[in-house]
Coordinates of C-alpha atoms (C1' of nucleotides) in Angstrom, one line a residue:
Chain A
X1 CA 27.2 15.7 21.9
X2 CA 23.9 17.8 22.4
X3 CA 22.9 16.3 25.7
X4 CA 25.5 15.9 28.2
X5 CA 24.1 13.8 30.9
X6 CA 27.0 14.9 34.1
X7 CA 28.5 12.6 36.5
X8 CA 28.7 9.3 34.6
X9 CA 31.0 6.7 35.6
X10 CA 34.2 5.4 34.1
X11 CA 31.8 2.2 33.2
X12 CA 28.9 4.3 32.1
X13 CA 31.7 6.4 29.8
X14 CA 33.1 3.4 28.2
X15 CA 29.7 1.8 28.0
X16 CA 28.3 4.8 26.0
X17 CA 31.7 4.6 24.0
X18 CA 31.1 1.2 22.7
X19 CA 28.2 1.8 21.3
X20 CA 29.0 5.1 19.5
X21 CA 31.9 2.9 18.2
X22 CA 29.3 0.2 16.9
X23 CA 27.1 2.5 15.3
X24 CA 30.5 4.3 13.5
X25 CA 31.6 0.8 12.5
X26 CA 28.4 0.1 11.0
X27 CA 28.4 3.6 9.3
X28 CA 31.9 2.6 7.8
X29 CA 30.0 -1.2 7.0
X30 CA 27.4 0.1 5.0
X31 CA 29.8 3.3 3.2
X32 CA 31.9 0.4 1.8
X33 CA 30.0 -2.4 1.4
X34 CA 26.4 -1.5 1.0
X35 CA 23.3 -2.5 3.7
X36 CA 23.7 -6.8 2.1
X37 CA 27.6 -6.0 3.1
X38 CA 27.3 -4.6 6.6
X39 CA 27.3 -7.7 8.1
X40 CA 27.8 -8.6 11.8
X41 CA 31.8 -10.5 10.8
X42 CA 32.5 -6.9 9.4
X43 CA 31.2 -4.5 11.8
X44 CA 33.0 -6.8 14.4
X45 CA 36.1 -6.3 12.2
X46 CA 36.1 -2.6 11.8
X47 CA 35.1 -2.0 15.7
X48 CA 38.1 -4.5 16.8
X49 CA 35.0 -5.5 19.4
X50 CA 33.7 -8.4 20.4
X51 CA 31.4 -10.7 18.5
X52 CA 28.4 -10.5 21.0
X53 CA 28.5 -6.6 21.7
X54 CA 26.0 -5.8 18.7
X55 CA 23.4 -8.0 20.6
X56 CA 24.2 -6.8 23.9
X57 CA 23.8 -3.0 23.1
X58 CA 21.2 -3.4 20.6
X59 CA 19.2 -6.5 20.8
X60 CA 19.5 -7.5 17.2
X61 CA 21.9 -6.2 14.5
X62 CA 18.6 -4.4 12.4
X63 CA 18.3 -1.9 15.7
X64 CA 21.8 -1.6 15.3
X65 CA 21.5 -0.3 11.6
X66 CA 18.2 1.5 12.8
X67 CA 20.4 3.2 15.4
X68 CA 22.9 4.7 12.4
X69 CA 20.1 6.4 10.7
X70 CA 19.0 8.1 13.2
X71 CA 22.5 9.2 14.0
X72 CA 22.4 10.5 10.7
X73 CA 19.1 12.1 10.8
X74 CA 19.6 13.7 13.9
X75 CA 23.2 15.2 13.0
X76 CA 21.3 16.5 9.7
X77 CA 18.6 17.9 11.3
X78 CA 21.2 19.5 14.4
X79 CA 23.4 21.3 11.6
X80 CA 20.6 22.8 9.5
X81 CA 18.6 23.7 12.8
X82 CA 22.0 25.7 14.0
X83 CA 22.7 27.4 10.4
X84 CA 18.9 28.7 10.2
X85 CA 19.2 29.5 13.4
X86 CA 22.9 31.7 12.7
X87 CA 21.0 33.3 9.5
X88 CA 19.0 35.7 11.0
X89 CA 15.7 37.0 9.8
X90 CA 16.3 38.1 6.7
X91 CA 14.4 35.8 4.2
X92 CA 17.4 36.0 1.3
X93 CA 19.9 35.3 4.2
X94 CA 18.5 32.5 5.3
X95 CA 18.0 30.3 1.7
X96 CA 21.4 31.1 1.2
X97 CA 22.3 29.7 4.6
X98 CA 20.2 26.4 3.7
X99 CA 22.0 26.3 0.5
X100 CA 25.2 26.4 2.2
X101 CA 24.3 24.0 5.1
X102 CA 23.0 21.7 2.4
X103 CA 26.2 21.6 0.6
X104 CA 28.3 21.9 3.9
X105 CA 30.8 19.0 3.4
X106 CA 29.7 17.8 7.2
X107 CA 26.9 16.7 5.7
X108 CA 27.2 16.5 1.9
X109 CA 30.4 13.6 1.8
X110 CA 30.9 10.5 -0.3
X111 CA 30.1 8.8 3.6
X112 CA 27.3 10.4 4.8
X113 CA 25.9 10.4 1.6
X114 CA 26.1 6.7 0.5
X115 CA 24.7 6.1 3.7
X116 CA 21.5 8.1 3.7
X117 CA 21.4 6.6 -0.1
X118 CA 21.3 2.9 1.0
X119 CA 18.7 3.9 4.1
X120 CA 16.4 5.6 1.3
X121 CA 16.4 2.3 -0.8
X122 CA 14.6 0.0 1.9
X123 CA 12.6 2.8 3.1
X124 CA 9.3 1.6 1.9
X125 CA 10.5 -2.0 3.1
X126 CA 11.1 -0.8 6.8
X127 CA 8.7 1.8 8.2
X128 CA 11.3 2.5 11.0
X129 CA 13.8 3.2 8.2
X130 CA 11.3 5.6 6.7
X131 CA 10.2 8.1 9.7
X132 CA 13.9 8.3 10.4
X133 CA 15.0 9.1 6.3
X134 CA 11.7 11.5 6.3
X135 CA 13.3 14.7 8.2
X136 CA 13.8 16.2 4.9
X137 CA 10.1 16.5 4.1
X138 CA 8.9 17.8 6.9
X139 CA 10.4 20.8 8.9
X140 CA 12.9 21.6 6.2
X141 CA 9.9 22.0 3.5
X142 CA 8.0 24.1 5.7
X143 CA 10.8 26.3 6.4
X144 CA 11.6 26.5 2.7
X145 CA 8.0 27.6 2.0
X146 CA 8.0 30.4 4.2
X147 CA 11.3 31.6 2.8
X148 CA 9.4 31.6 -0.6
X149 CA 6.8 33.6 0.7
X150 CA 8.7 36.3 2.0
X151 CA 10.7 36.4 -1.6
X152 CA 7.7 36.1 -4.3
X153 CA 6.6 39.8 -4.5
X154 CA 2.2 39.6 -4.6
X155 CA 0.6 39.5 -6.7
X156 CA 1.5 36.2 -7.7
X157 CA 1.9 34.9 -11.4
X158 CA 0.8 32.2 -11.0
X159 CA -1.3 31.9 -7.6
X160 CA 0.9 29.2 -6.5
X161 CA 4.6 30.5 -7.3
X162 CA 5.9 30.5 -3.4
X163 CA 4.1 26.5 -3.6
X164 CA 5.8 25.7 -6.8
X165 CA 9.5 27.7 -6.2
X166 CA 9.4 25.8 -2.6
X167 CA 9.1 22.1 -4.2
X168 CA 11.6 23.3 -7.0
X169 CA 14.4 24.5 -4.5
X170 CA 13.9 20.9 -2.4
X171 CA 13.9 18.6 -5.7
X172 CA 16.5 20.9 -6.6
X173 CA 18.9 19.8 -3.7
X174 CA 17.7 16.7 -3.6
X175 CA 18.9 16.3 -6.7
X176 CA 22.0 17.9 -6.5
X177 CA 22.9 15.2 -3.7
X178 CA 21.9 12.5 -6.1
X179 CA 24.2 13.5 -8.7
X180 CA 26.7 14.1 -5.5
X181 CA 26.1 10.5 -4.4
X182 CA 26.3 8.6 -8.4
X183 CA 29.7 10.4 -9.0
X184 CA 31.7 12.5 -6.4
X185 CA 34.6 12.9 -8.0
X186 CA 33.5 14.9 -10.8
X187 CA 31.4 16.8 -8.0
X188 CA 32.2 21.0 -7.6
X189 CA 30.6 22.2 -4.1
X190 CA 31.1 25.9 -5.5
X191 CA 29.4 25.4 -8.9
X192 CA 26.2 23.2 -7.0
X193 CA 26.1 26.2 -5.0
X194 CA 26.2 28.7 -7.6
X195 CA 24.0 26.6 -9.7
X196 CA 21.2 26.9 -6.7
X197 CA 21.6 30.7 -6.0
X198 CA 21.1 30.9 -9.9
X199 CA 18.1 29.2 -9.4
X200 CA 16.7 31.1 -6.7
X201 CA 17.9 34.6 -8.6
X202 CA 15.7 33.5 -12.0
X203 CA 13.0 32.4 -9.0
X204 CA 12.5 35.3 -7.7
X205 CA 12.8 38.0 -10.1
X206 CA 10.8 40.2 -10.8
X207 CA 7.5 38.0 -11.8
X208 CA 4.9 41.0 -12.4
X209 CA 5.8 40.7 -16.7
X210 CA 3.6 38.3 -17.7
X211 CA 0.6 40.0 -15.4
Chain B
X1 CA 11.8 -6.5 -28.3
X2 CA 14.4 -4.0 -30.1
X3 CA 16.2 -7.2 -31.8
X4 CA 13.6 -9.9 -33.4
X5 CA 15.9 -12.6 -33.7
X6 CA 14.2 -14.8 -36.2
X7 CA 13.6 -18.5 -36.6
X8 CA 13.6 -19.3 -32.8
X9 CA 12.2 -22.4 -32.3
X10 CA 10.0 -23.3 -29.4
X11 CA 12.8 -24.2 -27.1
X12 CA 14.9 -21.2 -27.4
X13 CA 11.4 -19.3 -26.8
X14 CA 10.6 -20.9 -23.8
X15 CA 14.4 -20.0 -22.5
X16 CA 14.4 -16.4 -23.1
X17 CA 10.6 -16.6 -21.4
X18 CA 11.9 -18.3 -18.3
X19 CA 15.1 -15.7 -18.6
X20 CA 12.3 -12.8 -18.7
X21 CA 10.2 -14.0 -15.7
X22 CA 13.4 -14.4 -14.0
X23 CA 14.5 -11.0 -14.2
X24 CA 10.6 -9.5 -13.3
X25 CA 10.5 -12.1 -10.3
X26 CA 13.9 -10.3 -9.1
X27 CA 12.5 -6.9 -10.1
X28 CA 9.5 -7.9 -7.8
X29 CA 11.5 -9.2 -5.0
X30 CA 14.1 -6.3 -4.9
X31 CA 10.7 -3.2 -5.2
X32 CA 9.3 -5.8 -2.1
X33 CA 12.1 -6.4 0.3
X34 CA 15.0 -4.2 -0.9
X35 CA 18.7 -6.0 -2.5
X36 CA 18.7 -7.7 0.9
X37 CA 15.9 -9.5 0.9
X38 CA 15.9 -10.3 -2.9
X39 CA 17.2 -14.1 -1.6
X40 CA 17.0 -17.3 -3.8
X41 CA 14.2 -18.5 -2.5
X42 CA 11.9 -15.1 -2.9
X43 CA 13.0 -15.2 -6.4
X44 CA 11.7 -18.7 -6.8
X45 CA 8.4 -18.2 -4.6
X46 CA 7.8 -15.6 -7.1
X47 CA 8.6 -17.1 -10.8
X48 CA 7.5 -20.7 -9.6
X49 CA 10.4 -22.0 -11.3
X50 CA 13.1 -23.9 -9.9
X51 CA 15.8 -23.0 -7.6
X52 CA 18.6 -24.3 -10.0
X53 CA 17.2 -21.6 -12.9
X54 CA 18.8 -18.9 -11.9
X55 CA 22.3 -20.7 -11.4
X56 CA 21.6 -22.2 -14.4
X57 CA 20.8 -18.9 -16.8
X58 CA 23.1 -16.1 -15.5
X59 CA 25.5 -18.9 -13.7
X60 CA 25.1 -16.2 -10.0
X61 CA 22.3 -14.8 -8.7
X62 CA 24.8 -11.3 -8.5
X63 CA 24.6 -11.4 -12.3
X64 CA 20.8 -12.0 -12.3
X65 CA 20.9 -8.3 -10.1
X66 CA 22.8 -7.3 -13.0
X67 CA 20.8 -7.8 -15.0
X68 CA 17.7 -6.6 -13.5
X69 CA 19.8 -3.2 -13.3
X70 CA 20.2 -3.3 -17.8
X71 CA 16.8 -4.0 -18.2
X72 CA 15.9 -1.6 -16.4
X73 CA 18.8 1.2 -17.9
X74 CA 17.4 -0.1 -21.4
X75 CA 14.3 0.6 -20.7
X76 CA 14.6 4.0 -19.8
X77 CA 17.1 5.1 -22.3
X78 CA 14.7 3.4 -25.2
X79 CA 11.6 5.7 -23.8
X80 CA 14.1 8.7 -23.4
X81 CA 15.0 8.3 -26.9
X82 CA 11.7 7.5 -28.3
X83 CA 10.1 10.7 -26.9
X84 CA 12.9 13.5 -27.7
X85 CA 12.6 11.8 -31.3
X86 CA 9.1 12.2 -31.5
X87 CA 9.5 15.8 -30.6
X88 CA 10.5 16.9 -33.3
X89 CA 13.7 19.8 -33.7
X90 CA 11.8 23.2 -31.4
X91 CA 13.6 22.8 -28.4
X92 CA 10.8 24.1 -26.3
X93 CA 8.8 21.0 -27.3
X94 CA 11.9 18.9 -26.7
X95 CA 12.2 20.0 -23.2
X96 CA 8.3 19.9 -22.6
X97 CA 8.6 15.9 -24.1
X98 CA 11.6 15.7 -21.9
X99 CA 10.0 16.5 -18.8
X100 CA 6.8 14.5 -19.6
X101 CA 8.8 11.4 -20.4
X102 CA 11.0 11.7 -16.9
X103 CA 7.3 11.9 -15.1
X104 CA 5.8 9.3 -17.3
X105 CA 4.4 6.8 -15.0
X106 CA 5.9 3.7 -17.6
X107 CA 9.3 5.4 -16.0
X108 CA 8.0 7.1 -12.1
X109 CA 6.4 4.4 -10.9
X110 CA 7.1 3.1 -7.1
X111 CA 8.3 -0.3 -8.5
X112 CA 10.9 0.8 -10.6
X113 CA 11.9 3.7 -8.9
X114 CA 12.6 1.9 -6.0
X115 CA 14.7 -0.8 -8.0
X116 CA 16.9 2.3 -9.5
X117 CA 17.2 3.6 -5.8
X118 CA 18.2 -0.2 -4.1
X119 CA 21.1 0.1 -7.2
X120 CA 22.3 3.2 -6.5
X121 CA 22.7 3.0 -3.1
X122 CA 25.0 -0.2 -4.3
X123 CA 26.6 1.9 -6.9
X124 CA 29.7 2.8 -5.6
X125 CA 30.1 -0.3 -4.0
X126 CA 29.5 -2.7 -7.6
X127 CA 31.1 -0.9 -10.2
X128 CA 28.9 -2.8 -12.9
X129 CA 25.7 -2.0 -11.5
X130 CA 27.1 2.2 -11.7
X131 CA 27.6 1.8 -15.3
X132 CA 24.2 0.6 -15.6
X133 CA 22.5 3.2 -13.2
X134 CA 24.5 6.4 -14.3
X135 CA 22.8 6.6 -17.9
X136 CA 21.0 9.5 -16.7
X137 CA 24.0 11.6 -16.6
X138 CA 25.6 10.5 -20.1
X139 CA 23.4 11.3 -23.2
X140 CA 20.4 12.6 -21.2
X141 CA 22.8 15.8 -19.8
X142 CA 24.3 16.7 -22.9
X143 CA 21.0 16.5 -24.6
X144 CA 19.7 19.0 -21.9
X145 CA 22.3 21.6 -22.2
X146 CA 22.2 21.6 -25.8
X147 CA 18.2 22.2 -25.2
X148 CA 19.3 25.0 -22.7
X149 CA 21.9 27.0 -24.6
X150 CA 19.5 26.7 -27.9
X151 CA 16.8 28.6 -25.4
X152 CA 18.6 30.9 -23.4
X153 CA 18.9 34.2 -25.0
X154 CA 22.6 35.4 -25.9
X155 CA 24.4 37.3 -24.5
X156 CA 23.9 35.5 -21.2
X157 CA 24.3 36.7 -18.0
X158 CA 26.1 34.8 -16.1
X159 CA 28.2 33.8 -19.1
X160 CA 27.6 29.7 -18.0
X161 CA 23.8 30.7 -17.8
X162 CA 22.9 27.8 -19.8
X163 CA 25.5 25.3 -18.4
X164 CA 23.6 26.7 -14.8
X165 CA 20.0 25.7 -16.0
X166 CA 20.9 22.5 -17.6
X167 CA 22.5 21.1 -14.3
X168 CA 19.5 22.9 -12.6
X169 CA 17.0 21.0 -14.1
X170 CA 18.8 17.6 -14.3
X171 CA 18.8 17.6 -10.6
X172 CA 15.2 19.1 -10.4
X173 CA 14.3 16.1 -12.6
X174 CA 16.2 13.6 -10.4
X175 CA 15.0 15.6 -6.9
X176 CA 11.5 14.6 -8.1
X177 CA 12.3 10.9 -8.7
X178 CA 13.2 11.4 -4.7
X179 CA 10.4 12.9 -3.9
X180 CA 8.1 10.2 -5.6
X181 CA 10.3 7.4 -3.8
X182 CA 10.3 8.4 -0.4
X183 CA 6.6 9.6 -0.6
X184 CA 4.7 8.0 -3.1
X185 CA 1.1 8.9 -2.2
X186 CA 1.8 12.1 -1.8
X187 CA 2.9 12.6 -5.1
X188 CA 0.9 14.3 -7.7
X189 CA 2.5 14.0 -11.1
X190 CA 0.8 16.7 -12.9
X191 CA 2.2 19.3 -10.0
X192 CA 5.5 17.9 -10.6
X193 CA 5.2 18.7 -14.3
X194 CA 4.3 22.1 -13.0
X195 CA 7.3 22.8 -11.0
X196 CA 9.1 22.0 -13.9
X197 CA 7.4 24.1 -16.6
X198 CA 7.3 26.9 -13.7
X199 CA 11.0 26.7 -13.6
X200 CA 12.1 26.5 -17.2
X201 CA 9.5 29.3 -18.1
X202 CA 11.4 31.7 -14.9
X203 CA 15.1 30.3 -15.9
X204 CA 14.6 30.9 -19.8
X205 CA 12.5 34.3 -19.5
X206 CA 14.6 37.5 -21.1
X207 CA 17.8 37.5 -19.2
X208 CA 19.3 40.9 -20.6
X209 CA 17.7 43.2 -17.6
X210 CA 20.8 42.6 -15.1
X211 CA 23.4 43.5 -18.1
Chain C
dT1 C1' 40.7 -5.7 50.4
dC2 C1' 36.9 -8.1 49.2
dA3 C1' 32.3 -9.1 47.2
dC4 C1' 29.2 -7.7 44.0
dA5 C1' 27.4 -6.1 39.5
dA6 C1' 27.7 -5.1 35.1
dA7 C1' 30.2 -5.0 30.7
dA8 C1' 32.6 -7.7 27.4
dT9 C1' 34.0 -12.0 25.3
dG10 C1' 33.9 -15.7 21.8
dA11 C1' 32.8 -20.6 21.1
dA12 C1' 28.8 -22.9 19.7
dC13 C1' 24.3 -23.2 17.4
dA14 C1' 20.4 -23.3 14.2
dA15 C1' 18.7 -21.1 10.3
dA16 C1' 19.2 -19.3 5.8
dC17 C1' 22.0 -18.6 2.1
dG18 C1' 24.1 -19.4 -2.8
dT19 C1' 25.7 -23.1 -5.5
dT20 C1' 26.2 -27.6 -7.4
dC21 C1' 25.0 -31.7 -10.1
dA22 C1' 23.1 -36.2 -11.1
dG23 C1' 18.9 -37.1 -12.8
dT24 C1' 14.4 -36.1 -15.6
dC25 C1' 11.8 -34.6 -19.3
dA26 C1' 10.5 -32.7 -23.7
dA27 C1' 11.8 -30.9 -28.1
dA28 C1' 14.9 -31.5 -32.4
dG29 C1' 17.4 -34.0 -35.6
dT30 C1' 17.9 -38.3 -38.3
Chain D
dA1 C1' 10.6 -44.7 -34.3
dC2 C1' 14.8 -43.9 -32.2
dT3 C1' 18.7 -41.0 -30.6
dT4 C1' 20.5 -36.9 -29.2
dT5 C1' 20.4 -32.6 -27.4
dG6 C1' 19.6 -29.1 -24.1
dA7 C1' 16.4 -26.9 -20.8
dC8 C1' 14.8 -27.9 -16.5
dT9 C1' 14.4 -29.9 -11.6
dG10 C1' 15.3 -30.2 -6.7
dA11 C1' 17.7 -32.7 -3.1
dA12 C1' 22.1 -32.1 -1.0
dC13 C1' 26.2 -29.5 0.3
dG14 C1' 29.3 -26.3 2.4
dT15 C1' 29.4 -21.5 3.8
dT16 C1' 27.9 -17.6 6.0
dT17 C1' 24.6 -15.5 8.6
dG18 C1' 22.5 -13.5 13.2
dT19 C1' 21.9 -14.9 17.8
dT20 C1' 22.7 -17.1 22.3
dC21 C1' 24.9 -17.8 26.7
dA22 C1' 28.3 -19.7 29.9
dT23 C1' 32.5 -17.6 31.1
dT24 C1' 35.9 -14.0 31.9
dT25 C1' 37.1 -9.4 32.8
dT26 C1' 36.7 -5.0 34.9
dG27 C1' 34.8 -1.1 37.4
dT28 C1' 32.0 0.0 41.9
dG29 C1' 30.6 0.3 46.6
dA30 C1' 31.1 -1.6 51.3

DNA sequence: TCACAAAATGAACAAACGTTCAGTCAAAGT
DNA sequence: ACTTTGACTGAACGTTTGTTCATTTTGTGA
C-alpha cells in the first residue's frame, strides 16, 4: 500500500494479489490454529488456492510464515511512524499519541495480536523470526527515551529517571498487550489507556521532593 | 514434592522418575525448537527412553504438552506463594518480595520463559493449556490490588488510583518477562528491579497535591 | 489470430509424524 | 522357587506433512 510500483499488468496485478492472499490466509492459519496448526492443507483451504502456490510464491511454506511477520512488523512500524509523525513536537503530545497508536485497535486485536504472540514464541528458535519481532526494541525505545527526557524536569532524582521511566512505559505496554492477548474479552481499550496516562502523570510529577 | 505419598515401592518410583524426565525432556525440546518442533522423536533423543513412553504415561503426546504447561503453573504459583508468605503482613515488604520473586531467576530464566511464551501463544487456540498459563491474572492480581489500595494514601485521586497502579504494575511485571524473552542478554535483572521500585515509589508517593 | 511466456493447478511422492501393540524384562506377591 | 503383575521396549502402521513437477490455463506481444 506504501509503495505503488505504476503500470503493472493485469498478470503482474493478480500475481501480486495471490500472494497478499497467501500471506492473509496464513495470518488467519496461525490466528486460529497456532504456528503447529498453520499447515500447508489449511492455508490452501482458507485461500481457496491451489496446492502448489505456497511453493511457487515463496519457495518453501517457512518463507511463507517469514513473509507474515514481516507484514506485521512493517504495518506496526507504518502506523506508529505516521501517529508520531501527526503528534507534533510537543513531548506530552507525542507519549500520548504512542499510547494511543499502541492501543489503536488496527494494531492492538485478538488477530494481530495472537499472531505477533506465536512469532515471539520461536523467536530465539528462528533468528529470521527474531530481527522481524524486534521492531519494538529498537526505534520505538529510542523515541520513548527522548520523550522522557524532555518530561523529567533536571535535576534528576535519581540520575537515571528518563532511563528507568523509558523501560517502565515499554514493559508497561508490553504488558498491557500480554494481558490483551491471555484474555480479550475482559479487555477495556479506555481503562489500558487511562491506566498508562496514570502512569506517565505519577512519572513525571514533580520529582524535586525527595532532593 | 508438595505431596510425599508414602510407601512407594521401587517400581512406582521408577515410574513417576521416568514421568518426571518426560516432562523436562519436553520442557527442553519445546525452550530448543518451539511447540513445533517438540516432535516424538526430540522428546526421545532427549530422555533416552523409549518412543512408546510417552504414549504409554499420558496416553498423547498433546497431554504430555499439558502437562509440561502445570508443572510449570505449579511451579510458579508454589514460589509466588512461598515468597508473599515469607513477607510477612507490611505491604511495602510484600510488594518488594513480590517484585523480587517475579525477577527471580528460579522463575525469569530463558528456558522457562520461553516455555510460558510457546503456551500462550497456543492459548487461545487449546483452551486447557489457557487455564494453566493465566494463573498470573487469578490470585497474583487480587493479591496486588489489595497491596496497592493498602499503600495508596486515601482520599485518592483519581478515585480508581489503586485499581490504576495495580493493573500498572501487573503489566510492568509481565512487560519485563517480554523483555527478558525477546532479549535475553540484554537483560539486567537488578535494573529491572529498579524500574519497578522506581515506579511504585513515583505511583505510591503523596497523591493529595492535585485535590 | 496465433505463438509465446508466465501463472496456476493438483496428483504423486518421500519424509516425518503420532500411535499402537505384541513381546521383553524386572520387581512383587505367594 | 515360581507365578503374576505392570513398567518398558521398539518395530510396524496409517496419516499427515511439505515439496515437486508435468500439465493446464490465462494473459501478453507480434
Amino acid at each position: 500500500m506504501t509503495t505503488d510500483t505504476p503500470l503493472k499488468k493485469a498478470r503482474d496485478l493478480s500475481k501480486a494479489q495471490s500472494r497478499a492472499r497467501l500471506i492473509d490466509a496464513a495470518a488467519t492459519s496461525i490466528h486460529r490454529h497456532g504456528l503447529r496448526g498453520a499447515t500447508i492443507g489449511e492455508i490452501q483451504a482458507i485461500s481457496n488456492l491451489s496446492r502448489g502456490m505456497i511453493n511457487l510464491h515463496f519457495k518453501s511454506k517457512e518463507n511463507l510464515l517469514l513473509a507474515v511477520a514481516e507484514h506485521l512488523a512493517n504495518a506496526y512500524d507504518a502506523h506508529m511512524e505516521q501517529a508520531i509523525n501527526a503528534a507534533g513536537s510537543d513531548p506530552k503530545a507525542q507519549l500520548l499519541a504512542l499510547f494511543r497508536a499502541d492501543l489503536d485497535p488496527n494494531i492492538l486485536n485478538s488477530r494481530d495480536v495472537s499472531i505477533w504472540f506465536s512469532f515471539r514464541a520461536e523467536g530465539h528458535t528462528n533468528p529470521q523470526f527474531q530481527t522481524c519481532i524486534g521492531t519494538r526494541s529498537g526505534h520505538f525505545a529510542r523515541l520513548l527515551k527522548g520523550i522522557c527526557k524532555a518530561l523529567t524536569p533536571i535535576p534528576h532524582h535519581p540520575v537515571n529517571a528518563p532511563a528507568l521511566a523509558a523501560s517502565a512505559l515499554v514493559s508497561l505496554l508490553e504488558g498491557i498487550w500480554t494481558d490483551f492477548h491471555l484474555n480479550p474479552d475482559n479487555f477495556n481499550r479506555e481503562e489500558a489507556l487511562q491506566t498508562c496516562l496514570y502512569v506517565a502523570d505519577r512519572l513525571f510529577a514533580d520529582q524535586l521532593q525527595g532532593q
